[in-house]
Short mmCIF file of C-alpha atoms in Angstrom, two decimals:
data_model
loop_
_atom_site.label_atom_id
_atom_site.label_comp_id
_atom_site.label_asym_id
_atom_site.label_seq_id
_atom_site.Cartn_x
_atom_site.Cartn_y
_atom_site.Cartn_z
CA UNK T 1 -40.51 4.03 -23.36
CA UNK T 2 -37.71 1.65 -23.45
CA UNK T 3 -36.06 0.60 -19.90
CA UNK T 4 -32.89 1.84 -19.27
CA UNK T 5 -29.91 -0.71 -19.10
CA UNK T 6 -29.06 -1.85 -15.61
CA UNK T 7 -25.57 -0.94 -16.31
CA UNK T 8 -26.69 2.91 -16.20
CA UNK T 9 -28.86 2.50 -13.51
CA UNK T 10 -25.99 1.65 -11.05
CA UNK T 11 -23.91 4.29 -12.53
CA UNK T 12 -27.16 6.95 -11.51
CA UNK T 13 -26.55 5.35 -7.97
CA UNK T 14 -22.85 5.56 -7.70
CA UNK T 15 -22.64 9.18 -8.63
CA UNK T 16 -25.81 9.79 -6.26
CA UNK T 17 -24.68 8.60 -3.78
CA UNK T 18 -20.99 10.25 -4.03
CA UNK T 19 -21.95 13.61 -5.19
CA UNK T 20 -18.54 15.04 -3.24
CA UNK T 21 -16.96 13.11 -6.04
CA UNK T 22 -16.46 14.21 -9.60
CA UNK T 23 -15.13 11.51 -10.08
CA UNK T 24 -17.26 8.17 -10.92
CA UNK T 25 -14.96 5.19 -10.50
CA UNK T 26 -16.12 1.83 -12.17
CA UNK T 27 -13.03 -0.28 -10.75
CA UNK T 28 -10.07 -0.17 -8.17
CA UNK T 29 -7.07 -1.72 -8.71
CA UNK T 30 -4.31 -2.04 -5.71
CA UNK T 31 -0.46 -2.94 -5.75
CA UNK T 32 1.23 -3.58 -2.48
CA UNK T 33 2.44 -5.17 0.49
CA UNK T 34 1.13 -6.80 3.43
CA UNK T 35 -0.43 -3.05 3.98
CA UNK T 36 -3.05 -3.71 1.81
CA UNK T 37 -3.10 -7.78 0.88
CA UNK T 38 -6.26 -8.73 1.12
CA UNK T 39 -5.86 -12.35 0.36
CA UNK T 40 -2.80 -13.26 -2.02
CA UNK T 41 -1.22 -14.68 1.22
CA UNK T 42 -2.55 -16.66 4.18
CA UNK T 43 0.01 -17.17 6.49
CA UNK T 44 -2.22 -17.02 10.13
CA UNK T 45 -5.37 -17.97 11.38
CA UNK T 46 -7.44 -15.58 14.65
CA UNK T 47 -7.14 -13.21 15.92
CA UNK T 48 -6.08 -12.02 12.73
CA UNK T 49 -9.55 -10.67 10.81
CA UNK T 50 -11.99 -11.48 14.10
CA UNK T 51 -13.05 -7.37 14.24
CA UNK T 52 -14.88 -7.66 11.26
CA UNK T 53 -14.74 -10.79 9.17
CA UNK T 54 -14.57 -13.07 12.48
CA UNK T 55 -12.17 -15.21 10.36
CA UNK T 56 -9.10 -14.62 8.96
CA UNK T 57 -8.88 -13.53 5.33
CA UNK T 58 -4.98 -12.97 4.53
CA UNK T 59 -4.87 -9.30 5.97
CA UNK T 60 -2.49 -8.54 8.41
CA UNK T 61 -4.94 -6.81 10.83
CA UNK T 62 -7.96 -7.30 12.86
CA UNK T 63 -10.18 -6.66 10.32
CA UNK T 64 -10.69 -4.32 7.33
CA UNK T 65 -7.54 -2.53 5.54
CA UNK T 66 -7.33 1.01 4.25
CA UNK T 67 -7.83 -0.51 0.69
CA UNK T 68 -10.99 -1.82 2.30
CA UNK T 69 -12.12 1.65 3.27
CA UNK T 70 -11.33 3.09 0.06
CA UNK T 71 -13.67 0.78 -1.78
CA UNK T 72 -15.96 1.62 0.44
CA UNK T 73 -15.85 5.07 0.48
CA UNK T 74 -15.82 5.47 -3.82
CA UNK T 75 -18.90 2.30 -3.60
CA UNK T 76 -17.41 -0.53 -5.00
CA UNK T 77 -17.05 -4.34 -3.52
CA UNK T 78 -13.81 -5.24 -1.37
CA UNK T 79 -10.70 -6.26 -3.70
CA UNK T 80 -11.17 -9.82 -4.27
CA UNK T 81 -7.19 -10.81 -4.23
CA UNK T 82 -6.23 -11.29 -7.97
CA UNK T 83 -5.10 -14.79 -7.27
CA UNK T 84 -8.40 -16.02 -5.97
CA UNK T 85 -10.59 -18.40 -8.24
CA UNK T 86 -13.59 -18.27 -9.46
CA UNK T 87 -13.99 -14.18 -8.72
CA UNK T 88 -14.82 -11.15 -10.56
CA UNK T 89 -12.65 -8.53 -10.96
CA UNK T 90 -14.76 -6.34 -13.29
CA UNK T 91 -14.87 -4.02 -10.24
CA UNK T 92 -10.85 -4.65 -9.23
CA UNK T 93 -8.85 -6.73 -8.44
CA UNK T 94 -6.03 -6.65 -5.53
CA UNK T 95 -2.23 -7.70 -6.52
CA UNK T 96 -0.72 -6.63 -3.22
CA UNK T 97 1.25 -9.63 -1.94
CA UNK T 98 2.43 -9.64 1.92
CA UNK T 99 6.41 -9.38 1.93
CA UNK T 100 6.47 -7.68 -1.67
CA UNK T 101 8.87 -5.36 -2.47
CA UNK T 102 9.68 -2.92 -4.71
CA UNK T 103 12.69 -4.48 -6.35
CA UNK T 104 13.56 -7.57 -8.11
CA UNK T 105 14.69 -10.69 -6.47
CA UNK T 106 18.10 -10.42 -8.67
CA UNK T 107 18.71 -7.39 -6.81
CA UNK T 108 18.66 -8.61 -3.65
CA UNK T 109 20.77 -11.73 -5.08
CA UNK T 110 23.47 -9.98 -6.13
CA UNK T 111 24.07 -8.02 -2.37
CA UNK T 112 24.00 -11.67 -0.64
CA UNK T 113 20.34 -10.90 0.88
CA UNK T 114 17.60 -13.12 -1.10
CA UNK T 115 17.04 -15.47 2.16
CA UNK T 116 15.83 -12.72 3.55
CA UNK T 117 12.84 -12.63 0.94
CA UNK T 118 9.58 -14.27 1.08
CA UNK T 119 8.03 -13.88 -2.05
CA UNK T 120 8.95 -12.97 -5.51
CA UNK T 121 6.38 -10.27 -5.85
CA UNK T 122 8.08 -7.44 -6.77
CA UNK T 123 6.23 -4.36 -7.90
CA UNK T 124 7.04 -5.38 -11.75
CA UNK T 125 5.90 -8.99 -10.92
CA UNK T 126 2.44 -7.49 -9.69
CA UNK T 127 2.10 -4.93 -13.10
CA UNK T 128 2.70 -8.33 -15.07
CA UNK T 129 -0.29 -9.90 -13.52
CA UNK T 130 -2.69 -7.02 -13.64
CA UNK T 131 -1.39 -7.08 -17.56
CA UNK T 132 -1.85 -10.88 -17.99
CA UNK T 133 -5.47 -10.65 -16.14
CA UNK T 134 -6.79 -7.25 -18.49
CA UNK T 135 -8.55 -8.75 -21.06
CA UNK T 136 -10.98 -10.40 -19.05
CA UNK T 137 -11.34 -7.20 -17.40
CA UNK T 138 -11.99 -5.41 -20.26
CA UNK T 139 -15.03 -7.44 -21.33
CA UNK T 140 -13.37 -9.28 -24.35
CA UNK T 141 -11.02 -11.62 -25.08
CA UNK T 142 -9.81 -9.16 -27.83
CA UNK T 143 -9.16 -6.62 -25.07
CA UNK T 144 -5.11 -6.40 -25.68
CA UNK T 145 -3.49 -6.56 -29.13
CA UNK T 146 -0.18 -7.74 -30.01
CA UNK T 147 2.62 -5.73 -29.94
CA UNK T 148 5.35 -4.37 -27.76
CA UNK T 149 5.24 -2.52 -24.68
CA UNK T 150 8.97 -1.43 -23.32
CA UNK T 151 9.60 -0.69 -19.61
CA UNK T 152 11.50 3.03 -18.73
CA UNK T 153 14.69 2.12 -19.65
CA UNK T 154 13.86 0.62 -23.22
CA UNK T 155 13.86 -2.88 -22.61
CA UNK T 156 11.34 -5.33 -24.36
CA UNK T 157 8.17 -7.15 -22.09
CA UNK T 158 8.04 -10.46 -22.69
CA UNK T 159 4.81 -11.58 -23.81
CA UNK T 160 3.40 -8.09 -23.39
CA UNK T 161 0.25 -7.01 -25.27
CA UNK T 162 -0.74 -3.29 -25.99
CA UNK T 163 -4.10 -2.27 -24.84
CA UNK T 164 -6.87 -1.34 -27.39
CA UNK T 165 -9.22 1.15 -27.16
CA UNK T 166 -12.04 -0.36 -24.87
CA UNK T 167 -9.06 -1.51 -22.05
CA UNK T 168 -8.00 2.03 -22.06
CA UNK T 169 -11.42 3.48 -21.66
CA UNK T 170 -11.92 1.31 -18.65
CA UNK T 171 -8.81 2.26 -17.02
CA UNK T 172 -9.72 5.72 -17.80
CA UNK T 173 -12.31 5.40 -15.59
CA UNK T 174 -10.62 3.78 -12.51
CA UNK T 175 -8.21 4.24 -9.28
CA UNK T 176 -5.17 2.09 -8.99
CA UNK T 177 -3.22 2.48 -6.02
CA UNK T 178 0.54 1.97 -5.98
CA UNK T 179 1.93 1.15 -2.68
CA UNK T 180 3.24 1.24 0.18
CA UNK T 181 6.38 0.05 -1.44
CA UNK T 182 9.64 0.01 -0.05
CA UNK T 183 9.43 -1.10 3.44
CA UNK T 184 10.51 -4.42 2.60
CA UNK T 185 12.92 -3.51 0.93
CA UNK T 186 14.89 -2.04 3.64
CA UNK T 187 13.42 -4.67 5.88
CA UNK T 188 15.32 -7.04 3.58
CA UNK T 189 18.68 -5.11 3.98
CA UNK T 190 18.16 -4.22 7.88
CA UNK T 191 17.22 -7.67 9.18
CA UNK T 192 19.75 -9.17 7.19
CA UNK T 193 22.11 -7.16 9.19
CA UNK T 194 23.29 -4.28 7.05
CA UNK T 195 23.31 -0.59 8.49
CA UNK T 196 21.17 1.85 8.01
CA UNK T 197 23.95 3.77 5.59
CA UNK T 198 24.07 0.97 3.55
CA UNK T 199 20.00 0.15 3.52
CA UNK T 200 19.69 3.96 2.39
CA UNK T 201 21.56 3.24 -0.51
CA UNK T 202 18.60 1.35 -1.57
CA UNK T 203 16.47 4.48 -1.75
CA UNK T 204 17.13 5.69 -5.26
CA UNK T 205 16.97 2.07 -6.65
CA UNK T 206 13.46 1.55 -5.01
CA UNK T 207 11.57 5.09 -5.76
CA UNK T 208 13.30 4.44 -9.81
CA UNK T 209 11.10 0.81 -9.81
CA UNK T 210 7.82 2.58 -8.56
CA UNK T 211 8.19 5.62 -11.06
CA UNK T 212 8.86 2.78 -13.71
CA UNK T 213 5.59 0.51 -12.26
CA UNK T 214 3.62 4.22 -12.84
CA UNK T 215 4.79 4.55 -16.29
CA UNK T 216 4.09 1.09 -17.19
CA UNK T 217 0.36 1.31 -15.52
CA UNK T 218 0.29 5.14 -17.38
CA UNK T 219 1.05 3.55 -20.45
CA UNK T 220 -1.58 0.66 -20.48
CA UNK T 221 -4.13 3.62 -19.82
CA UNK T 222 -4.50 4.91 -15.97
CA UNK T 223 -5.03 8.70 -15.72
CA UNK T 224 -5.26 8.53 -11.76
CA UNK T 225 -3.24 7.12 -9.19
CA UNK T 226 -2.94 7.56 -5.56
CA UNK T 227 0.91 6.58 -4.12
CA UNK T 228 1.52 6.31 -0.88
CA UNK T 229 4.45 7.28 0.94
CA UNK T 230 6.27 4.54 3.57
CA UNK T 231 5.38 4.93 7.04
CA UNK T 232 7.88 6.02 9.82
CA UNK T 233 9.15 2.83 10.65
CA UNK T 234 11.19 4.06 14.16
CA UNK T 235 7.72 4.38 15.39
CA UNK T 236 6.60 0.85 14.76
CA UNK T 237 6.89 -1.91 18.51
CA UNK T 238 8.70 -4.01 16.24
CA UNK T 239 11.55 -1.80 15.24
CA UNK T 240 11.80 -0.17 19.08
CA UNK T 241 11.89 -3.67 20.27
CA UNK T 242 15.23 -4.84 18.17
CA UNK T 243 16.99 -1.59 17.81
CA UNK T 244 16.27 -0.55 21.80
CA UNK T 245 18.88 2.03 22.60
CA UNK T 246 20.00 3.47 26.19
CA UNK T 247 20.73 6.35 24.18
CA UNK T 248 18.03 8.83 25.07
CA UNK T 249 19.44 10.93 21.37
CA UNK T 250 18.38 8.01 19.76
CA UNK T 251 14.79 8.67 20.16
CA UNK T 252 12.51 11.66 19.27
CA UNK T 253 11.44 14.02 22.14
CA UNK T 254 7.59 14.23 21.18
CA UNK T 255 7.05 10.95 19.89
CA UNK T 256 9.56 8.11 21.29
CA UNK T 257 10.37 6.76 18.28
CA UNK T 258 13.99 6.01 17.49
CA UNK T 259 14.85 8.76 15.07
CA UNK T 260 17.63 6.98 12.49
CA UNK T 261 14.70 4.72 11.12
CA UNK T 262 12.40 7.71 10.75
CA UNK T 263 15.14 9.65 8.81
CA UNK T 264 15.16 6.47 6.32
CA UNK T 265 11.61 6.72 6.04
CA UNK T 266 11.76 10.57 5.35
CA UNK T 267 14.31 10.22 3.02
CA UNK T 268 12.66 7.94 1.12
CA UNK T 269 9.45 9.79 0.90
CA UNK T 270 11.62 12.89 0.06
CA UNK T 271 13.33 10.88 -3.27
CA UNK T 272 9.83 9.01 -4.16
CA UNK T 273 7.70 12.78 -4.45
CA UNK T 274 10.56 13.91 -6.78
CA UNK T 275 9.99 11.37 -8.87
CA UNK T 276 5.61 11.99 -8.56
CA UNK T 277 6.74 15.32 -9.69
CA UNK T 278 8.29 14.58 -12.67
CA UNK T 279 6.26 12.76 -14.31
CA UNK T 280 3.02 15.38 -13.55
CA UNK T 281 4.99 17.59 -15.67
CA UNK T 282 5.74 14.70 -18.22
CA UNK T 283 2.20 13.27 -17.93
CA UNK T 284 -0.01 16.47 -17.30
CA UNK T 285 -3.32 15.12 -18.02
CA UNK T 286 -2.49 11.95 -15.58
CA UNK T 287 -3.24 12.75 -11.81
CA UNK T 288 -0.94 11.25 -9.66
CA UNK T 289 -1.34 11.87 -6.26
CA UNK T 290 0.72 11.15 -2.81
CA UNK T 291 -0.51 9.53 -0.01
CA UNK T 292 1.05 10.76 3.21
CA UNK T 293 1.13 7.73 5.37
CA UNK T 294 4.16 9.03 7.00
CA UNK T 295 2.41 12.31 8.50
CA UNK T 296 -0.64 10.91 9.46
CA UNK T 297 1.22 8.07 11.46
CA UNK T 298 3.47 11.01 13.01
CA UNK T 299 0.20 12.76 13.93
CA UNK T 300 -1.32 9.46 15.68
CA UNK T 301 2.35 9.33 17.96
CA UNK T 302 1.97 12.96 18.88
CA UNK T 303 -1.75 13.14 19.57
CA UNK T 304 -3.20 10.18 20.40
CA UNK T 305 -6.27 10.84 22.03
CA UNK T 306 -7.14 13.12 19.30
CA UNK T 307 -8.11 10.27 17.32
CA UNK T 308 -9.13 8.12 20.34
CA UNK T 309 -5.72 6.19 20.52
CA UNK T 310 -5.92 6.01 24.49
CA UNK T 311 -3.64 2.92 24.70
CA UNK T 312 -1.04 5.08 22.41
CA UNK T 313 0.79 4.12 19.33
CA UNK T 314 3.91 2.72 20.27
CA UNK T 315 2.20 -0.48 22.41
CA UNK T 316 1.07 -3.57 20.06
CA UNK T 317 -2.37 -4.67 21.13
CA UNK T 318 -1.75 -8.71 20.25
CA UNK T 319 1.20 -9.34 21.60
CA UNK T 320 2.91 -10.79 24.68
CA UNK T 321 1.61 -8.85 27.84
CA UNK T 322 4.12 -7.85 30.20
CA UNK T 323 6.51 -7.38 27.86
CA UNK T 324 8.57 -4.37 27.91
CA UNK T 325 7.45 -0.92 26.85
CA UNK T 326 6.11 -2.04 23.81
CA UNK T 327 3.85 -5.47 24.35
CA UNK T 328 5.85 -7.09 21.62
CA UNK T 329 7.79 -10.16 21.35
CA UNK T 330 9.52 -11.98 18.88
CA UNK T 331 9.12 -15.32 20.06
CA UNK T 332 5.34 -14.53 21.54
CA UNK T 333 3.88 -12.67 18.28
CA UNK T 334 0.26 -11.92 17.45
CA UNK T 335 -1.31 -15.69 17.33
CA UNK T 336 1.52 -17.41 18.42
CA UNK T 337 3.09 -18.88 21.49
CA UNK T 338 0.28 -17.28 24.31
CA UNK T 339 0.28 -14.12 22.62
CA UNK T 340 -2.83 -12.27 23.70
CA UNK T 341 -4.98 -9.69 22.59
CA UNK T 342 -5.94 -6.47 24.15
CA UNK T 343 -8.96 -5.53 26.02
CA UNK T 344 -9.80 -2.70 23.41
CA UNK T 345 -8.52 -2.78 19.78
CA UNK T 346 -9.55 0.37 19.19
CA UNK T 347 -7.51 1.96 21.38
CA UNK T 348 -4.39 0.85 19.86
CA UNK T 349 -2.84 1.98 16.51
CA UNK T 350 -0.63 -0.96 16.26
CA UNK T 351 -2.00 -4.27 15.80
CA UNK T 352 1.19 -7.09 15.46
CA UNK T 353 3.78 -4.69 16.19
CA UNK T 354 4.25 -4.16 12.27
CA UNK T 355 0.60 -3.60 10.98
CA UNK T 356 -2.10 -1.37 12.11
CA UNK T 357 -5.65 -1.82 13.78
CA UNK T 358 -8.70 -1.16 11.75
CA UNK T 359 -9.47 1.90 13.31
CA UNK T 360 -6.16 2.83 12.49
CA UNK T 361 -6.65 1.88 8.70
CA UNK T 362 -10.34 3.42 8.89
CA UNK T 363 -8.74 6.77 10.08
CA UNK T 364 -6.31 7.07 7.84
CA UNK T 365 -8.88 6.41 4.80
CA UNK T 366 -10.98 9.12 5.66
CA UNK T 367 -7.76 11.48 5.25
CA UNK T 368 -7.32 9.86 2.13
CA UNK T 369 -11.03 10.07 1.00
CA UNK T 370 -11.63 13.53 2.14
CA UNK T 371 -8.35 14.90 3.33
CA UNK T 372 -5.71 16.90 3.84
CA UNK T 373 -3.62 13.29 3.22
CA UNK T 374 -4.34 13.07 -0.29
CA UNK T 375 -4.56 16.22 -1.82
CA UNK T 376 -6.84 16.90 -3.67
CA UNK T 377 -8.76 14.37 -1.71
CA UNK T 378 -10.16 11.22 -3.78
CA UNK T 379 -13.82 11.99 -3.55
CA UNK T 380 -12.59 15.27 -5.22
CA UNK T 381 -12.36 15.80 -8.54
CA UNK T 382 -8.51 14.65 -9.19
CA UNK T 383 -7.87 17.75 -11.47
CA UNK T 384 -9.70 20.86 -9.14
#
């Protein structure tokens, strides 16, 4: 009897050994910010990465990311970051960027805020480079035909190929993740001193450019996405540090956090799931699912120790000790200036005052993998 191609062999193993799944998934591809870059930027050195890597790797954490996780979780390798050399990405690649946001630089031009940018990655930017880097994905260097492929609003690509057949297939077969995107965004607006009126008139310009990214990654082939909301920002050290308020209103009851930045947050989730759900009813046999950072963060503020968060969530764990209410310090941040680091990571939720631990990340990956944050859960079958 003939042997049976390795190929099949591993994909025997990966539905073995993920028989919650109906769902067999032979790559992951991940858009983003600093959330989930996982090399594209290397801006620090330890104790960034030292948890699990013991070096530093271009994640803003002590060690792995929620992306990490979900590779994990579906068996596939970490996201090699899609501007490393010499790497495969036959199993994903990662084209998160730290500082990316949603829009184009132009549009922060035009308002009088591009200093206040620190890459040109912007959601679009990232789709072009997943484009550009498909056919040697896709196993030939026939893998995209030439042709025209116009964005939402009718206007051409440049240089854009349409996928054939075999591309599509493999897509068919894989999880992209689209986000977090936003946060820098209003980042962009708020730290370059605009109110939070003004930054929320950013909303419907930023949720427009990630349904556009999902109909561009739709139309090259992806049947199943997972987008995640933004976080609530009012609850991150960083924000309660620069927007402190002797206004007890100001902040929420249950959780501390100061409640205008939250609101943003909500009302951006609010605008981006009416966009997810029009396009399930234009794209019914696409799944498109939500990621709810923003509730599980809420639920790590109100219960804590239920998740073994005995240091809280509001206090950074590399930071500047003795400072304030919240360990953090702008001139004293994680790896700078005798910033320290905290006795036990994993009793913090907040890393730098702006990114998470990775129990935090782990934690929220196992809502995402087997619930109730992503619903239906990714080792689910997308369409039960």
């Amino acid at each position: 009897m003939d042997k049976l191609p390795f190929s099949f062999f591993l994909f025997l193993v990966c539905c073995y050994s993920h028989f919650a799944s109906a769902q067999c998934y032979n790559a992951l591809f991940n858009f983003g910010d600093s959330l989930s870059d996982t090399g594209n930027v290397v801006l620090a050195g330890l104790p960034y990465g030292m948890t699990y890597f013991g070096h530093h790797t271009g994640r803003c954490s002590d060690g792995r990311l929620v992306i990490d996780f979900i590779a994990e979780g579906i068996g596939l390798p970490h996201l090699p970051p899609n501007t490393a050399s010499n790497a495969s990405f036959h199993s994903g690649a990662n084209f998160a960027f730290i500082a990316a946001p949603a829009l184009p630089f132009d549009f922060f031009h035009r308002r009088g805020l591009s200093q206040g940018l620190h890459v040109n990655a912007s959601l679009h930017e990232q789709i072009d480079r997943f484009q550009k880097l498909l056919p040697s994905i896709c196993g030939s260097p026939q893998g995209l035909s030439t042709g025209a492929i116009f964005r939402p609003d009718n206007s051409l690509l440049d240089s854009c190929k349409i996928p054939l057949a075999e591309c599509r297939d493999f897509l068919s077969k894989s999880l992209l993740v689209v986000g977090e995107f936003g946060g820098n965004d209003y980042n962009t607006g708020l730290f370059g001193g605009w109110s939070i009126t003004k930054v929320r008139s950013f909303v419907p310009h930023v949720t427009r450019a990630v349904a556009e990214g999902i109909e561009r990654l739709i139309g090259l082939g992806a049947v199943d996405l997972i987008v995640p909301s933004v976080l609530p920002v009012g609850c991150f050290p960083l924000y309660l540090t620069l927007y402190q308020s002797s206004d007890p209103t100001e902040y929420g009851r249950r959780t501390g956090c100061l409640r205008r930045f939250n609101a943003l947050s909500w009302y951006h989730n609010a605008a981006l799931r009416r966009q997810l759900d029009r396009f399930r009813k234009k794209y019914p046999a696409v799944s498109i699912r939500y990621a709810d950072f923003y509730a599980q963060l809420f639920d790590f503020v109100i219960n804590p120790v239920k998740y073994g968060f005995t240091a809280g969530a509001l206090r950074t764990c590399c930071g500047a000790p003795g400072t304030g209410n919240y360990n953090f310090n702008l001139q004293a941040k994680c790896d700078q200036n005798g910033s320290t680091v905290c006795s036990d990571i994993s009793a913090h939720v907040s890393w730098d005052g702006i990114h998470m631990t990775e129990t935090a990340h782990r934690i929220i990956a196992q809502g995402w993998l087997n619930g109730p944050y992503v619903n239906p859960p990714i080792l689910s079958s997308p369409t039960s």
